[in-house]
Tab-separated table of C-alpha atoms in Angstrom:
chain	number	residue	atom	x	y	z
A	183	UNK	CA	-97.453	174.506	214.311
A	184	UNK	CA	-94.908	172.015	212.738
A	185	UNK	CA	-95.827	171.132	209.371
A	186	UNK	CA	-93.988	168.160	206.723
A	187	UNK	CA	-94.176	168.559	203.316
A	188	UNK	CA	-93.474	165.594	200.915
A	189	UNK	CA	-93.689	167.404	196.686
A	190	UNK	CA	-93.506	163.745	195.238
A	191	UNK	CA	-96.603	161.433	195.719
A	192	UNK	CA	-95.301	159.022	193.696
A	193	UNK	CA	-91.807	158.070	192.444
A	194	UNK	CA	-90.311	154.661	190.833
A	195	UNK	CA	-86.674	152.948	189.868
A	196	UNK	CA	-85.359	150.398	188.838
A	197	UNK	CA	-83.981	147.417	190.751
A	198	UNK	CA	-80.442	148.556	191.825
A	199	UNK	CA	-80.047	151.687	191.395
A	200	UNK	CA	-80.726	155.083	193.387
A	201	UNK	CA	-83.388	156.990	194.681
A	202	UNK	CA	-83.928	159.880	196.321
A	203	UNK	CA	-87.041	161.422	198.555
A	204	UNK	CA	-87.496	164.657	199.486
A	205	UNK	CA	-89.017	166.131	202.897
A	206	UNK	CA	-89.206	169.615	203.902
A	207	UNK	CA	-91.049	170.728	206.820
A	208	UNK	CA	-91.709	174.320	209.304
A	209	UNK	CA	-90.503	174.719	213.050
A	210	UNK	CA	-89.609	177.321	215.127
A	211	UNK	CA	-87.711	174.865	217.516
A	212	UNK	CA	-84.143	174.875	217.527
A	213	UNK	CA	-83.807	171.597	218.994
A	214	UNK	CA	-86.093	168.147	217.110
A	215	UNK	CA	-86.197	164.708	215.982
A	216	UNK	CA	-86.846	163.742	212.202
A	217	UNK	CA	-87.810	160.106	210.977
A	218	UNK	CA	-88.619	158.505	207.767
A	219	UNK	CA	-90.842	155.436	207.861
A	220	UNK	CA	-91.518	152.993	205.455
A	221	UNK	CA	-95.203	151.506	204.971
A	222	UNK	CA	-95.442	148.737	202.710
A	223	UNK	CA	-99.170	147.129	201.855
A	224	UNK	CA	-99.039	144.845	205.195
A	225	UNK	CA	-100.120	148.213	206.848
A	226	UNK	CA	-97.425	148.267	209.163
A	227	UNK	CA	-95.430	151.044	209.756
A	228	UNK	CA	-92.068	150.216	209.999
A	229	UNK	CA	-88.565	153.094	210.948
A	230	UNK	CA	-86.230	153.442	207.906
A	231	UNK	CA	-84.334	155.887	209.860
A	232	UNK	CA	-83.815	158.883	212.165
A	233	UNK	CA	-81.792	161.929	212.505
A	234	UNK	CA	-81.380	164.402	215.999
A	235	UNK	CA	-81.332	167.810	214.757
A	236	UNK	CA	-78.638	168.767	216.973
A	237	UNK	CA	-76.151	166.574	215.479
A	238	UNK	CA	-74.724	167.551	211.961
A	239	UNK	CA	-73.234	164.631	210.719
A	240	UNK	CA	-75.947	162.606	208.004
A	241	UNK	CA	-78.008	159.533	209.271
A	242	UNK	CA	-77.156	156.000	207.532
A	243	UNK	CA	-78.537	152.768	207.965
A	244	UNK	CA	-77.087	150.226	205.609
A	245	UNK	CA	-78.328	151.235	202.206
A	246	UNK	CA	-80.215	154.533	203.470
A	247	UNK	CA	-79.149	157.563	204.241
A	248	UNK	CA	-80.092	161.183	204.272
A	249	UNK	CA	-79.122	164.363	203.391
A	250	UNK	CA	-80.236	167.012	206.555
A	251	UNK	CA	-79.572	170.342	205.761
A	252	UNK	CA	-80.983	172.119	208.646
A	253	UNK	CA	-81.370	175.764	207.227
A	254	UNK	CA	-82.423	174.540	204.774
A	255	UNK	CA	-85.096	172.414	206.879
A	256	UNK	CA	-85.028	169.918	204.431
A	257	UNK	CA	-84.220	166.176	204.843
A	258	UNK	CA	-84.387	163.633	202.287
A	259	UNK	CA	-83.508	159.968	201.621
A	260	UNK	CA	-81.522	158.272	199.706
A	261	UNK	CA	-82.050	154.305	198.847
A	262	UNK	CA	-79.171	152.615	197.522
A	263	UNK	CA	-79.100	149.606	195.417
A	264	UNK	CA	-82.923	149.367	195.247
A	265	UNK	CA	-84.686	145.866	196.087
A	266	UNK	CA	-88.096	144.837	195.288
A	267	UNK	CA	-89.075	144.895	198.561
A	268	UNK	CA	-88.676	148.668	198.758
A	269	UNK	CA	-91.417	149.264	197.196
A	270	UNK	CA	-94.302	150.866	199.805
A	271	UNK	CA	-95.324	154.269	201.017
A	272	UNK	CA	-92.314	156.431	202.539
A	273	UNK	CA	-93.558	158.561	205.468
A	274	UNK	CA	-91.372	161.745	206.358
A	275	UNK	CA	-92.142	162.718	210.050
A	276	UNK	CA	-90.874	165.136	212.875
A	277	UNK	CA	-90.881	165.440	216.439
A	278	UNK	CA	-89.588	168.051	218.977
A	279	UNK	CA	-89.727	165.738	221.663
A	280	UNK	CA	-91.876	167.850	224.179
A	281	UNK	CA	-92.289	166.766	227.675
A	282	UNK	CA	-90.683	163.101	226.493
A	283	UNK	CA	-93.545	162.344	224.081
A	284	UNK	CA	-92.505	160.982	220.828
A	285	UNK	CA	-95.742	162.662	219.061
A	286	UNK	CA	-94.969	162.771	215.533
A	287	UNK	CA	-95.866	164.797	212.543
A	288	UNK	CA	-96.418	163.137	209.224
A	289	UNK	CA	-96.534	163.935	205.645
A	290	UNK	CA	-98.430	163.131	203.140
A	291	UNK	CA	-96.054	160.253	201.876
A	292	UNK	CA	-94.383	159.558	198.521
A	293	UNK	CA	-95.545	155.770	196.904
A	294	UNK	CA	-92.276	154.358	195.997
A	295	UNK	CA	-92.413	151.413	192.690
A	296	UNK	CA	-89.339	149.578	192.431
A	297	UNK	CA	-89.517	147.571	189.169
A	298	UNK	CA	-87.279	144.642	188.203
B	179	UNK	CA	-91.360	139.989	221.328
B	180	UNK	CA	-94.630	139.539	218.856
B	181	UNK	CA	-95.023	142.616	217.632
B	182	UNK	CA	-98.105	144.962	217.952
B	183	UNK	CA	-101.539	143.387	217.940
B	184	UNK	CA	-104.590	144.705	216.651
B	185	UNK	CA	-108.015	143.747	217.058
B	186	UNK	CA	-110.131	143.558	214.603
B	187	UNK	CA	-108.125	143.743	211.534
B	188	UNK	CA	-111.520	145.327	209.628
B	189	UNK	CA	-114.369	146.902	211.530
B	190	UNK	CA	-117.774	147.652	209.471
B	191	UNK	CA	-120.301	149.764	211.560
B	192	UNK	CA	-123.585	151.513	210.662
B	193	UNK	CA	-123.308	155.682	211.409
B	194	UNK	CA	-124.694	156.143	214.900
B	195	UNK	CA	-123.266	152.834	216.227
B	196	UNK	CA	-120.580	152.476	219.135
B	197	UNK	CA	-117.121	150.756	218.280
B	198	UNK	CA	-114.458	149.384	220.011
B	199	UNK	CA	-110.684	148.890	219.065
B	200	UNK	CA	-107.941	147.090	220.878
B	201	UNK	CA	-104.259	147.444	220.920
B	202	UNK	CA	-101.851	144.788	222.475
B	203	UNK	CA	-98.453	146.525	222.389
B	204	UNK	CA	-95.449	145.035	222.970
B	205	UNK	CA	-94.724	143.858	226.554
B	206	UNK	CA	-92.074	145.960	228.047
B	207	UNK	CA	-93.140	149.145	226.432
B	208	UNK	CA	-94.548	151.872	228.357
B	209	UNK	CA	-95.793	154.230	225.640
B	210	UNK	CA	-98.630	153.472	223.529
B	211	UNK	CA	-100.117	155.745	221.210
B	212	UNK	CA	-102.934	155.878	218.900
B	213	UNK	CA	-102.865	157.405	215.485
B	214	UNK	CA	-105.725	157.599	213.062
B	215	UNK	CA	-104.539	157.775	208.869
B	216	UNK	CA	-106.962	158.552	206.260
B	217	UNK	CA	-106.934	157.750	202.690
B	218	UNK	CA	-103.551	159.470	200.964
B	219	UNK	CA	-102.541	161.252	204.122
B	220	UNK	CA	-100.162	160.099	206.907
B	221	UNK	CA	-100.938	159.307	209.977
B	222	UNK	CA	-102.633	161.743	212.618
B	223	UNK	CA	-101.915	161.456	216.652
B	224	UNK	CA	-104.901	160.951	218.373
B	225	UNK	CA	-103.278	160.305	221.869
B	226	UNK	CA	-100.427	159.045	223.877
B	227	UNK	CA	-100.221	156.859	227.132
B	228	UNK	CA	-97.210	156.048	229.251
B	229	UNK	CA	-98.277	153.411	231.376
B	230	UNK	CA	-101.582	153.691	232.662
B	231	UNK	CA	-101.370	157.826	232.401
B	232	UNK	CA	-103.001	159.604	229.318
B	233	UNK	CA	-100.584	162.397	229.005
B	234	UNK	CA	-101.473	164.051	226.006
B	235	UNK	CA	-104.969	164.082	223.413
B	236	UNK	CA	-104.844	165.953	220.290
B	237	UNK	CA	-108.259	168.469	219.248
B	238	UNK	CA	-109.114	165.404	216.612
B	239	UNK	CA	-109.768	163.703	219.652
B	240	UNK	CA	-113.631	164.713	219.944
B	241	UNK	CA	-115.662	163.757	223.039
B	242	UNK	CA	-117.330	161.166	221.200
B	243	UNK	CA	-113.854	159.282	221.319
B	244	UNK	CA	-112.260	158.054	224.609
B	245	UNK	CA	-109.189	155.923	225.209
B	246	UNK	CA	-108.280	154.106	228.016
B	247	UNK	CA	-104.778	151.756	228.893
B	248	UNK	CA	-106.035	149.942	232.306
B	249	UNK	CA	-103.131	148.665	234.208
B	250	UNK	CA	-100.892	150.250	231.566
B	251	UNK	CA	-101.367	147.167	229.146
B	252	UNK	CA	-103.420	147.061	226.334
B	253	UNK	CA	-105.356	149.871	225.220
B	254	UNK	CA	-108.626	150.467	224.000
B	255	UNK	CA	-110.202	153.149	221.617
B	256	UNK	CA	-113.581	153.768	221.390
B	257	UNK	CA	-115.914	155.678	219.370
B	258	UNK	CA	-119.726	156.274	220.384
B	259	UNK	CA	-122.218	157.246	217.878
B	260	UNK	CA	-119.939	156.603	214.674
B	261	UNK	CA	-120.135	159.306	211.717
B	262	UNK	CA	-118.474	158.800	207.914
B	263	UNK	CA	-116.196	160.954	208.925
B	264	UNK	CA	-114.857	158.977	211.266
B	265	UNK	CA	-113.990	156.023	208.352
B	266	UNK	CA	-110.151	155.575	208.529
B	267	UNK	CA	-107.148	153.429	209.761
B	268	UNK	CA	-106.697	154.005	213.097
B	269	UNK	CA	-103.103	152.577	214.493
B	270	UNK	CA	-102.034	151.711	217.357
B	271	UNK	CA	-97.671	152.180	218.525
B	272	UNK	CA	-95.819	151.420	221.073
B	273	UNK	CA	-92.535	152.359	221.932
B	274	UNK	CA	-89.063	151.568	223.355
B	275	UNK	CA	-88.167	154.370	224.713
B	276	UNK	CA	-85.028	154.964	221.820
B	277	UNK	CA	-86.976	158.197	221.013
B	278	UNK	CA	-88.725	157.904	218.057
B	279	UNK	CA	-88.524	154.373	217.369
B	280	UNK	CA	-92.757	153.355	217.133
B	281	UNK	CA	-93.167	149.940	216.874
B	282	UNK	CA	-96.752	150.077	214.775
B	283	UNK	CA	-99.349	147.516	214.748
B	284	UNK	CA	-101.325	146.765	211.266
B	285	UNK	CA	-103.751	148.576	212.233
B	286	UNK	CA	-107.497	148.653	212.511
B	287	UNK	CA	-109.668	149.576	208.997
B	288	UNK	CA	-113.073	151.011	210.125
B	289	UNK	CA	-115.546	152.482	207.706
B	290	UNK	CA	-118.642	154.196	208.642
B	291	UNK	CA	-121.799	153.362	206.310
């Protein structure tokens, strides 16, 4: 069974600078999908980002990125130039992508505080 | 596009009571899935539809749940005979078919008294 591990329940930083989330998680799967979603206290889940495991070269969407290191089987994010309207839970989650369904396996989620 | 839609927002039921979610997703999406998220944990998958097909439920899925996507529109979860344990979020996603890309609705907050 996959699992996703997220060590930091909570984390905080200030307005413009840098943070960093980790995510490690279990497969035996050679070939999967992993995501990081943001959910801020309107509920709503909403996709940060999302990296193929096949392909080697880092994820980045504007001011996120992360940092897969597949032997590792970690894969963190990185939030540049913080805003105030980062702040919300960060959701690591992975999918192999089995018979086309996009079924995905959470963590527990790391409450992110940016303060001004 | 309007975005996942979720009915009711807040659901309050006595234990042994029958309840009844609904999930709008987004109109050219074929996949819809329900996910139910507890109280510090992430979200669980409960079940997947594409179209009118349910392709794939998950062992959380007990008998006393059943999901249904007539027509492969909007979806409905139900739960018969309600326990505490069944208190939660339960969300509903559909998607674009960019793999991995959920669109999520707010969700609906039931809790079991």
């Amino acid at each position: 069974a996959q699992t996703v591990t997220q060590s930091q329940p909570e984390m905080s930083v200030q307005e413009a600078e840098t943070v960093t989330l980790s995510c490690t998680y279990d497969t035996s799967e050679s070939n999967y999908y992993l995501f990081w979603y943001k959910q801020p206290p309107s509920r709503q889940m909403i996709l940060v980002i999302r990296q193929e495991a096949y392909k080697q070269q880092n994820a980045t969407e504007n001011r996120f990125s992360v940092n897969f290191q597949k032997a590792a089987k970690s894969f963190s994010l990185k939030i540049s130039d913080s805003q105030l309207g980062d702040t919300a839970m960060y959701f690591c989650a992975f999918s192999t992508g089995q018979g086309g369904s996009e079924k995905l396996v959470f963590g527990k989620g790391t409450k992110l505080t940016v303060n001004p | 596009d309007t975005g996942v839609s979720q009915d009711p927002r807040h659901k309050i039921t006595k234990r042994g009571q029958n309840v009844t979610f609904r999930c709008d997703p987004i109109s050219e999406h074929n996949r819809l899935y329900w996910y139910r998220q507890t109280l510090g944990q992430g979200p669980e998958f409960l079940t997947y539809f594409q179209n009118e097909a349910q392709l794939e439920k998950s062992r959380l899925l007990s008998d006393r749940f059943s999901a249904e996507r007539p027509k492969g529109s909007f979806s409905t979860l139900e739960i018969q005979r309600t326990e505490q344990g069944d208190s939660a979020m339960y969300l509903c996603a559909s998607s674009t078919g960019t793999f991995g890309k959920l669109f999520f609705g707010s969700g609906t907050q039931l809790s079991v008294l």
